[in-house]
Structures are given as structure tokens and as C-alpha cells.
Amino acid sequence: MIEIELDGQKVEVLEGSMVMHAAEKAGTYIPHFCYHKKLSIAANCRMCLVDVEKAPKPMPACATPVTQGMIVRTKSDKALKAQQGVMEFLLINHPLDCPICDQGGECQLQDLAVGYGAGKSRYTEEKRVVFHKNVGPLISMQEMSRCIHCTRCVRFGQEIGGVMELGMAHRGEHSEIQTFVGRSVDSELSGNMIDICPVGALTSKPFRYQARTWELSRRKSVSPHDSTGANLVVQVKNNQVLRVVPLENDDVNECWIADRDRFSYEALNSDARLTQPMIKQGGAWKTVDWTAALEYIANGLKVIKAEHGAAGIGALGSAHSTVEELHLLAALVRGLGSDNIDTRLRHADFGNVAPEGQAQWLGTSIASLSTLDRALVVGSFLRKDHPLFAQRLRQAARRGAQISSIHASEDDWLVPVAARITVAPSAWVQALADVAAAIAGANGVQAPVAGQVTAEAQAIAASLLSGQRKAILLGNAAAEHPQATSLLSLANWIAAQTGASVGYLTAAANTVGAQLVGALPKQGGLNAAQMLGAAAGSAALKGLILLNTDPVLDSANPAAAAKALAAIDMVVVMSPFKTGLDYADVLLPTAPFTETSGTFVNAAGRAQSFVGVAKALGETRPGWKILRVLGNLLALNGFQQESSEQVRTEALGVDMDLSAKLNNASTASVELAAAQGGIERLADLPIYAVDALVRNASSLQLTTDARNAAQAGLPQALWTQLGLVAGDSVRIGQEGAGTAQLAARLDVKLPANVVRVPAGLPETAALGASFGSLTVTKV
């Protein structure tokens, strides 16, 4: 530790720290623009000049290392004159458009100009003009004349986003921030550039000219899209959500959020919203009041139970639903005498579960991902499935961590990958077994199953056998894999041999919470695949409740799901959106996360509660209230709750300490699958197709990721065999299902027997199993 004197106060900081760090520790504010605590130091703006004793001139606090006994004055005449001089230079070319600037009211330059700027400029020359650029549907660069060249956006892209999408071109007063060769900004974290821009140069295109910042009410919330549980500040005007920004929490999302967290709010105000209960009569939809809708459902469920037994009733919920909603959904189904309840619509191995009352989870804290020395990621489209987890691993890699991969694709994670095995999904268990064999050989122990010590397996094994802090992370595709149990058993064996943690990245905002509240079958009930007619033991349901899910887009086998739904007598859809119009009989407008209170449990087992931030749209009602009233109409016990907090306490306990309920153990034996013949499907879930909110967010659907989602990726050998050229289309077929016609894309990194066909899209909804075999023909 080094001690310095700052404005007469003694401060101790670590050796190698800068004066700015000492000021932060002492609670002293030094004006700055380019410095950001999460980014590297650039010392561009010079606004943080301070008076260092014995230094011949003012020094930038962000780039001046502390030395023992250093004396620093941040508010001396010398420091203040230097800061005022810098401010004068910054304002020479800055346009005087504060009254129309979206940043007005929360602008660092505006704030500091009050304290350090002069009343008027001494410069009379014409101000510089920077022409606007179109960089995509999310970020506006209409007013780049405001840019002060702090390069925060450039450094964010390089260091946090992992890709340098913006850079500074030219010199002197001709300098400007721009993309390369007119490209768009396509990073899944790009919206954070808006937050860190200290002026109004980069602004939100969807929010542009929607409201003044002081007109907005700010309310805390939690992201419903992925398992990070990113903390949000939702900004509301006239009961309408107009903007979403991050709420800093270093243990969860730091000060970043993914673009789908930031821009999905557009769906809340879209024409796709369902605002009144509706019943299908004679093939036509009719608007009814809540009493009529709920009585229709209650009477229908009573008739089905009387005529077909309770086993004819089931429920499927989305793991993007709250703890409270899923707890009452499970209680409703079980109160009727059925155990047909599930949230794992995309899964293929339903034996891979934690003991009752427990949940599979990340296996470590989210913050620890940034400090790992070694990580093996199995079956994950990391960047698109978990943008903020990928960012954490990117930070670990920048500190020297080795990241390895077992997958069927070689997507660019924007992270250096130390070693990888790229094989078809059916060979993932064998690939992990090969790594286990290499580790067994190194440790002189018996491998759990026969494996071959290939060079790739040896490289991954050597990586995991070195380093201190290690993790084996199973992605969404590994959790949904037909041999998920074997993958987990092998991962646990490897973790025990190498001292690593093992865990699931988990797919949805409340995947862990769904397990904890028992939203999966226990006593011989039907699982999701059986309810949707896609697995052995399927039974024809007569009544089905769907909570925040559309099985045609959200299940592992959409063709089978569509067929099963068409045969069910009564399908009740609880959703904020007009979904399931083809197969539903009743639509109930259910509040999205901004219009209800609830709780999500993130991948690390952290329960985070939130409250509604806006009034419900139209006749929309919170899901937990709808289910509670249904329970009352059905005369079931346990439906007397008066608040969501009461439901949460029932579901998770008073203190919400879930650490004792998190369990990734697996005692199942490993089973190696026979090699699958033909062409295998690799089904990724596009980043902007994960749930109904992002599907209905107009700006997100205009991004490059969304526009290019409906493509089939083909390996080189098949591409050549079919005689394809850029711009061609292919027809994809699956046995027992329909076909899909998709634009063909060459992916030379795919294994020779794998074709990548996305799930969760209307264009591929006629296809079958996510891990099935395909036929591919040229159109």
C-alpha cells in the first residue's frame, strides 16, 4: 500500500493505482470525461488535471501513478485554471443544441460546463460539423458534432464488447468516431455505448425525441430475458415505459446490460399486446369480461376432470415467468389432482433433474466468472445465449484465463479459445469422455467410461489440470441434449479430478426458480415432451394451460407440438400478447414483468424481487392473481393469498436464502450413444427469438442478428455436393414433420455431418426435433 496526501487528507491505495483511484477512495470528485472505472485509461480529455506538488505542470489524475508521499491538490488555483482551460477547448466546437438534445438533463458535459465553463466563448470561428452516420436500428449517430473524442465507446467495444466496431479516423479537428467502411454496429452489448457516452453524441434511436429525462419516473426492475438477472432502471412517462437502462450491481451485471434487456420494452407498447380476455366461439374470437372468461375456464376444467379424470389436464409454463406465477400454476394443476406440469419445453432428457425441492444452477457466483483461470464451456452459443456471462469470461481471458469449448459450431465468442473439440451433437458425450480419459491418464485413475486421448482432448485436459480457479459450464444446448444426464455425470467426474466447479448457465430468467417451486412433474406426471406428443408415453390431454409460452415456437419439436395442440379440447393461453390464435380457445391478458410484481431466481441462485413499474395496459392482470382467482373458482385449497409477497414466501421461504437448495450432483452412469447416421441438426435459438417480448420488439427485429436468423448453415462438403452458391436456398426436411425453405449460408467450421437450422422462428416451426436428423436439398 502507498500513502499519499490528497487535499490535505491521508489516503492509502494499492501500488500501481492512479491519483483518480485515490480520489475515488477518499470520496473526492475530480471532473472527467474519458475516464471510466470499467475501461482502460486513455487520458484523452485532460479534464481531470490536478496540481501535483513538484510537478512542473498540472497532471491528469486518471493517468498519473501514485508514489509514496505524493501531495495532490484537486482544487488549487493551478488545478482549477487547468480544468477551466480544458473545458474552454472542449466547448469550442460543441454545438449549442442542449434544448433539443436527448442527453439534456443527464449530460456530464452540461453539468461540468456549469462549474468550469465561462459565460461565453472567446472563439468566433465557425464550428466544425460532423455528418451523421447510420449504424443500425439501436444507436443514433445523428449528432456526432457533439462528440468530444473521449473514446469511451471505442474502448468499450474493444474491452467489454470484444469487437472494435467504432474507431477514430483522421487527425486534429478532422477527427471523428465512425464504423469501419460504413458497417453497422451489431454487438449484442452495443447499447451500453449510449450509457457511457458523456455527451449526446451516441443516443438511443428508439427513444429519440420521446421524452425529456426529467419527465421520466425511474423504477427498479430485473431483466426477464436470460439467467443473469440483470438489474434495471425502467423509466416511465404517463404509465408508458419509454426507456430501460442498467442499475449497477457488481455481483450480477456490473453496470452493463444486453441490448435485448435495453430495447425489448418496445414490445410493451406494440399492437401485438393482448388487452382484453377473449374466447373463441364458432371459430371466431370474441371479447369478454374477466368473469365470463374465468368461469368458462373453471367450468371447462371441471367437465374435463369429471369425464376424463385429472390426468387429462396439464400446464406448461415458461421459465421466463415469475416464481409466484409458476408456484401457483403448479399448485393449481396439483390441486386438480394432476401432476402434468413442466417448464422444460426445449429439453429432450427429462431424467436429468435435481432432487425434489432442489435446483441445478451455475455452480459458482456470477462475479467469479470474471476471475476464472480455466473454463470449459460445453454446448453453448455463449455470446447470443448469455451476453453478460460471455462478457465476464472475456474479462477473465484478458487476465490470462484459458477458455475451452466442446460444441458443434465454432461461433466467434470474441474470446480467445485455448482449445476446442468441434463435433456433431451426438458425439458430445464421447468428446467429454475423451477429455475424462486424458485426465484419468494424467492423474493415474480409472476413467468413468472408455475414451480416446485425442490431441484436442489432451489440450483441454491439460488446461483444466492447471490453474487455480476453474469451472465447467454446461450451456443451454447441453441442458437440452438427449444425453444431458451423461454430460452432467462426466462434467462432475472431471470437476472432481481437476478441482473445478460444475454448473449450468441456465436458459431463462427463472430456470432455477422454476425447479425450486416444483414446476415439473414429480409423481409420474407427464413431462413437456409427453404433453406435446413428442415423446414415448405421450397421452392425449383434454385441457392445457399455457403460461407465457407458445409451444410452436418454444418447444423442442414444434411440428409435434402443433399437432398435439390442435387435438386438445380446451387450450388456455395466458400471455401479454396475441399468441396461439390458431390453437387456443381462451386468451387471458397477463401482465409482463413491468406491470406485475414478482421474483426471478438467476443462474447463481440469487432471488431478486421487483414490483410493477407501470399501470397494466387495458384489462391486463398479473399472472399470479389470475391463477389465484381460478383456484378460488375451482374451490381449491391454498389460494387465499392477498399479495405477491405472500406467494413468494410460500414458494421460497421468508429469508429467500436458497444456497442449501442448489445441487448439480449426478450419480447416473454415463451412456455413450451410437454414432448417428446422416445429417444432424444443430438448432440454435436466435438471440432475438428467446421470448415473446423480444419477438415483438420492432427495433430488435431490425438488427443484423434478427434479419439473418432464418438461415441454414451448411458445412463445406455438403455445400459443394449440392452445388450451392451465395444467394441459393435449401429445403430442410425432418422425418414425421414438415419442411422449411431457408437461405443457405456456408459455414466452413461446421462438422461435415451437421447442418445448423435455428429454432424458435416461424420459418422453422414446421420442423421436428432440435437434435433430430435432416434431409437437405437445393431449391
Steps between C-alpha positions, in 0.01 A plus 500: 500500500612855427396806700446835332357832610192610304360845579656471847356153564713188538393222259637146468474327161656202329832545325439562130177691565438837341420826674140459377471172692625670815245777452220244459608328821507832684160603361649797315349575161738595221325614180558264207355378172717227353569313825263213581564255781424196284714609203871541437657843551534717190566847647335659197287777643748654752206625705640329810816712521611542862782680680774256603765651725841530329349423159572781254148498356155361585478121462204285388367322809387197299849430360735614779620210717517562873838509675579484869451839663347663191308820575204569269268799495184467293353841576799732503509802267743315276268198469184703451655723233622193315156340516331820387742526208422147390128569523542807277671287236233229521225756440664669199331271249214369711162590347267712713209257471439402862126587475443224242764252614376166639791508745381831646448471874737204542801625307845503659616779271197710586554447872872578497458798268298666776788468744800536273377679186501870424188706443583536133758375254799706386496314169302644211612256230245274331438178690596167344227276361508119503249332271269241647542128438249214498642220715185293548159512667616538862762777520456848354811682374300792362684760709864398493593869494449478878774236537795605721718200397517343844514158320293329769289337227810376319651352816169346601484313171856373527501412869142416602316423177805320365483651151628838380194620310579869545832675458644848456593605147705801380699748709455833676170677449416250227495215754173313524361179644365267234448137406728319259406534132143600575413190702224491762553446872383145568634401841242355737630745765512808276238701689743549787687746280200729538530492880872567516502781241551809721332730247207462260699360209376140532132478590227237496330490161170349629487755785601798285281806565253294708534690828720730706698322767344699786152390389580134563430308819779256587414161647714194571438166331667177387555375145268215394710378204791290619646344811723793596212680668638837393386786724311770310369851541175525303403855409133581463295795377119507510494131599696407188848347512724717282851396597694229683853551634727295730497518878854438620553178693855363489384159622262455207531719190755763611382812313415328170189347346443315173318669215197272544475618864519862385273506193242224552274757671373599154289184501314629808345777292453303178183411313567135585395555862194311623292740707167319560399139571379319189317173433480318168140430404410338170854553376486876564657692788266687729597751770353422844540624855723333756214331685372331186848389393601356837166326554525350151846359589396376845189327364701349214764361738229354725334327204833361375585367845158338537500338155868416448657517845756747634770340282334665200604845628849647464691827512811629329671814626790704373803526725488872417196513734537606863538275802154607614332414170667160468433411865127562460488331160650185653265530800197534270584191296581292808189630676298351216671166558738508205881508493529605135703819550827599332709793382769306309344525155833485314645206694545146372634322813247536782686270736765765553353671806617609843346325805150622585502851647847572362627653176787474257690828477815683388715331763679824592427872533457714190775738610745210528474438125715812452780354712519145364835358390350214299153434357354226283172599330293210367213544255447875517446772240663712765486853359138478389365282781671688784645835388596612850654165599703513178615847603610363839702223335646759262633691803645177637672432167648852501657411835650182353226240546482205260151439360429165329196383305316181409228576247377436147581850379790740525309825545719799572452560872735800472711312755828324420425125517796300630374158387186366341332183383248559222282194435136420426261518799472121517877485564511749788489228766786316328698825475458562873589136565821553301590796723424286807728225364783750454454627855483143634830421329664809648369429851556123486136411568231299324292696248121482550450375143715406204646793310772579251775740598497720190723805465199729552387310811857508633514879454173555691612258774836674538322835530264375772782332693682835530391826657324567829143621440317275251148435378323261266200680357219309328310715252138501390561242226670270753201529736257431213709214356349148479794382717504790744531259796817342361649842423440611860643177645817535296529869584474416871769231471736738318427775754583267789830403335605856415359703791255686279144605571231367269173666412239597245492842340118448505277628222241738642455770762340255742626154399634444853184638662277275287680195639480625858122555491437155353388609154590157361333160536574302817262207547486345158350804329559576134803706406495770232593265214227253601238773530594627155498158340873493429614215725426144605221487755316793343137522599223697336420790732152649504585827676826697492601828662788688335674770706712748302592239239416409143601134455514536123795735546624397845512120491764249389266354236269770358338270241391251768391787726276653233339162435443434871357847566250463216360186664449645851140591589582813700824698478532800731768752408622743766719755324560874462477450123251371243660160462367153424205630299499179293472252786382694807144508627546771764745791512569667833699829494779435751726777627861511375779558753453879494133477605519246781700428813697181522830322550760346271773264621808541282756237399701556818195439724450867588130581551421853384155647552356794312176695483291621210629825352201594284123462516364195324399556139127467441351208694836330555538328840804355683541129432505405868167675556340324204612161631391581855147590384487187286593299809214663689250429221611136504461492883862391551688538827801732526377788284432768760807720442446874496840610370783368287723518809280239668532273198879551494531411867301180441722411206848594622476557874531817704871576461532381136838342582517231233862390537407168663261418213752525214631165382678387182584151625450206268538132586370367168732283295637632171351351184681545170263539206544315176618720217199664334487449125411764245492872553446627854322820590666763714218724623604834642242735650557846345570771756188698403265201497538382861162626626189689399636837614802502270299347214265799512765770549514674161852646521654171614337326204674747267848409625745297293464209744123487451501559125755224442350252746295295251795343320629146472871461563658224290848344523738523205457139381120519485515848344719365220295181462178700450672743263398805702614857445439811706133602483365146453232346722460149637201293604539341843292199593461276804334162525145526633499879464469764232763689307658843515651703220792711620777708350820294490819621666842337478651425843838337449542444875204259526572124523437324169178331622339803669262762361412798714126576492367749758206431731244745638417657163176487297712402200610176671183425700399215267814301587545233762750426778784741574745208515348300214621389158450715190464471128638791300431575134574798281198709403 
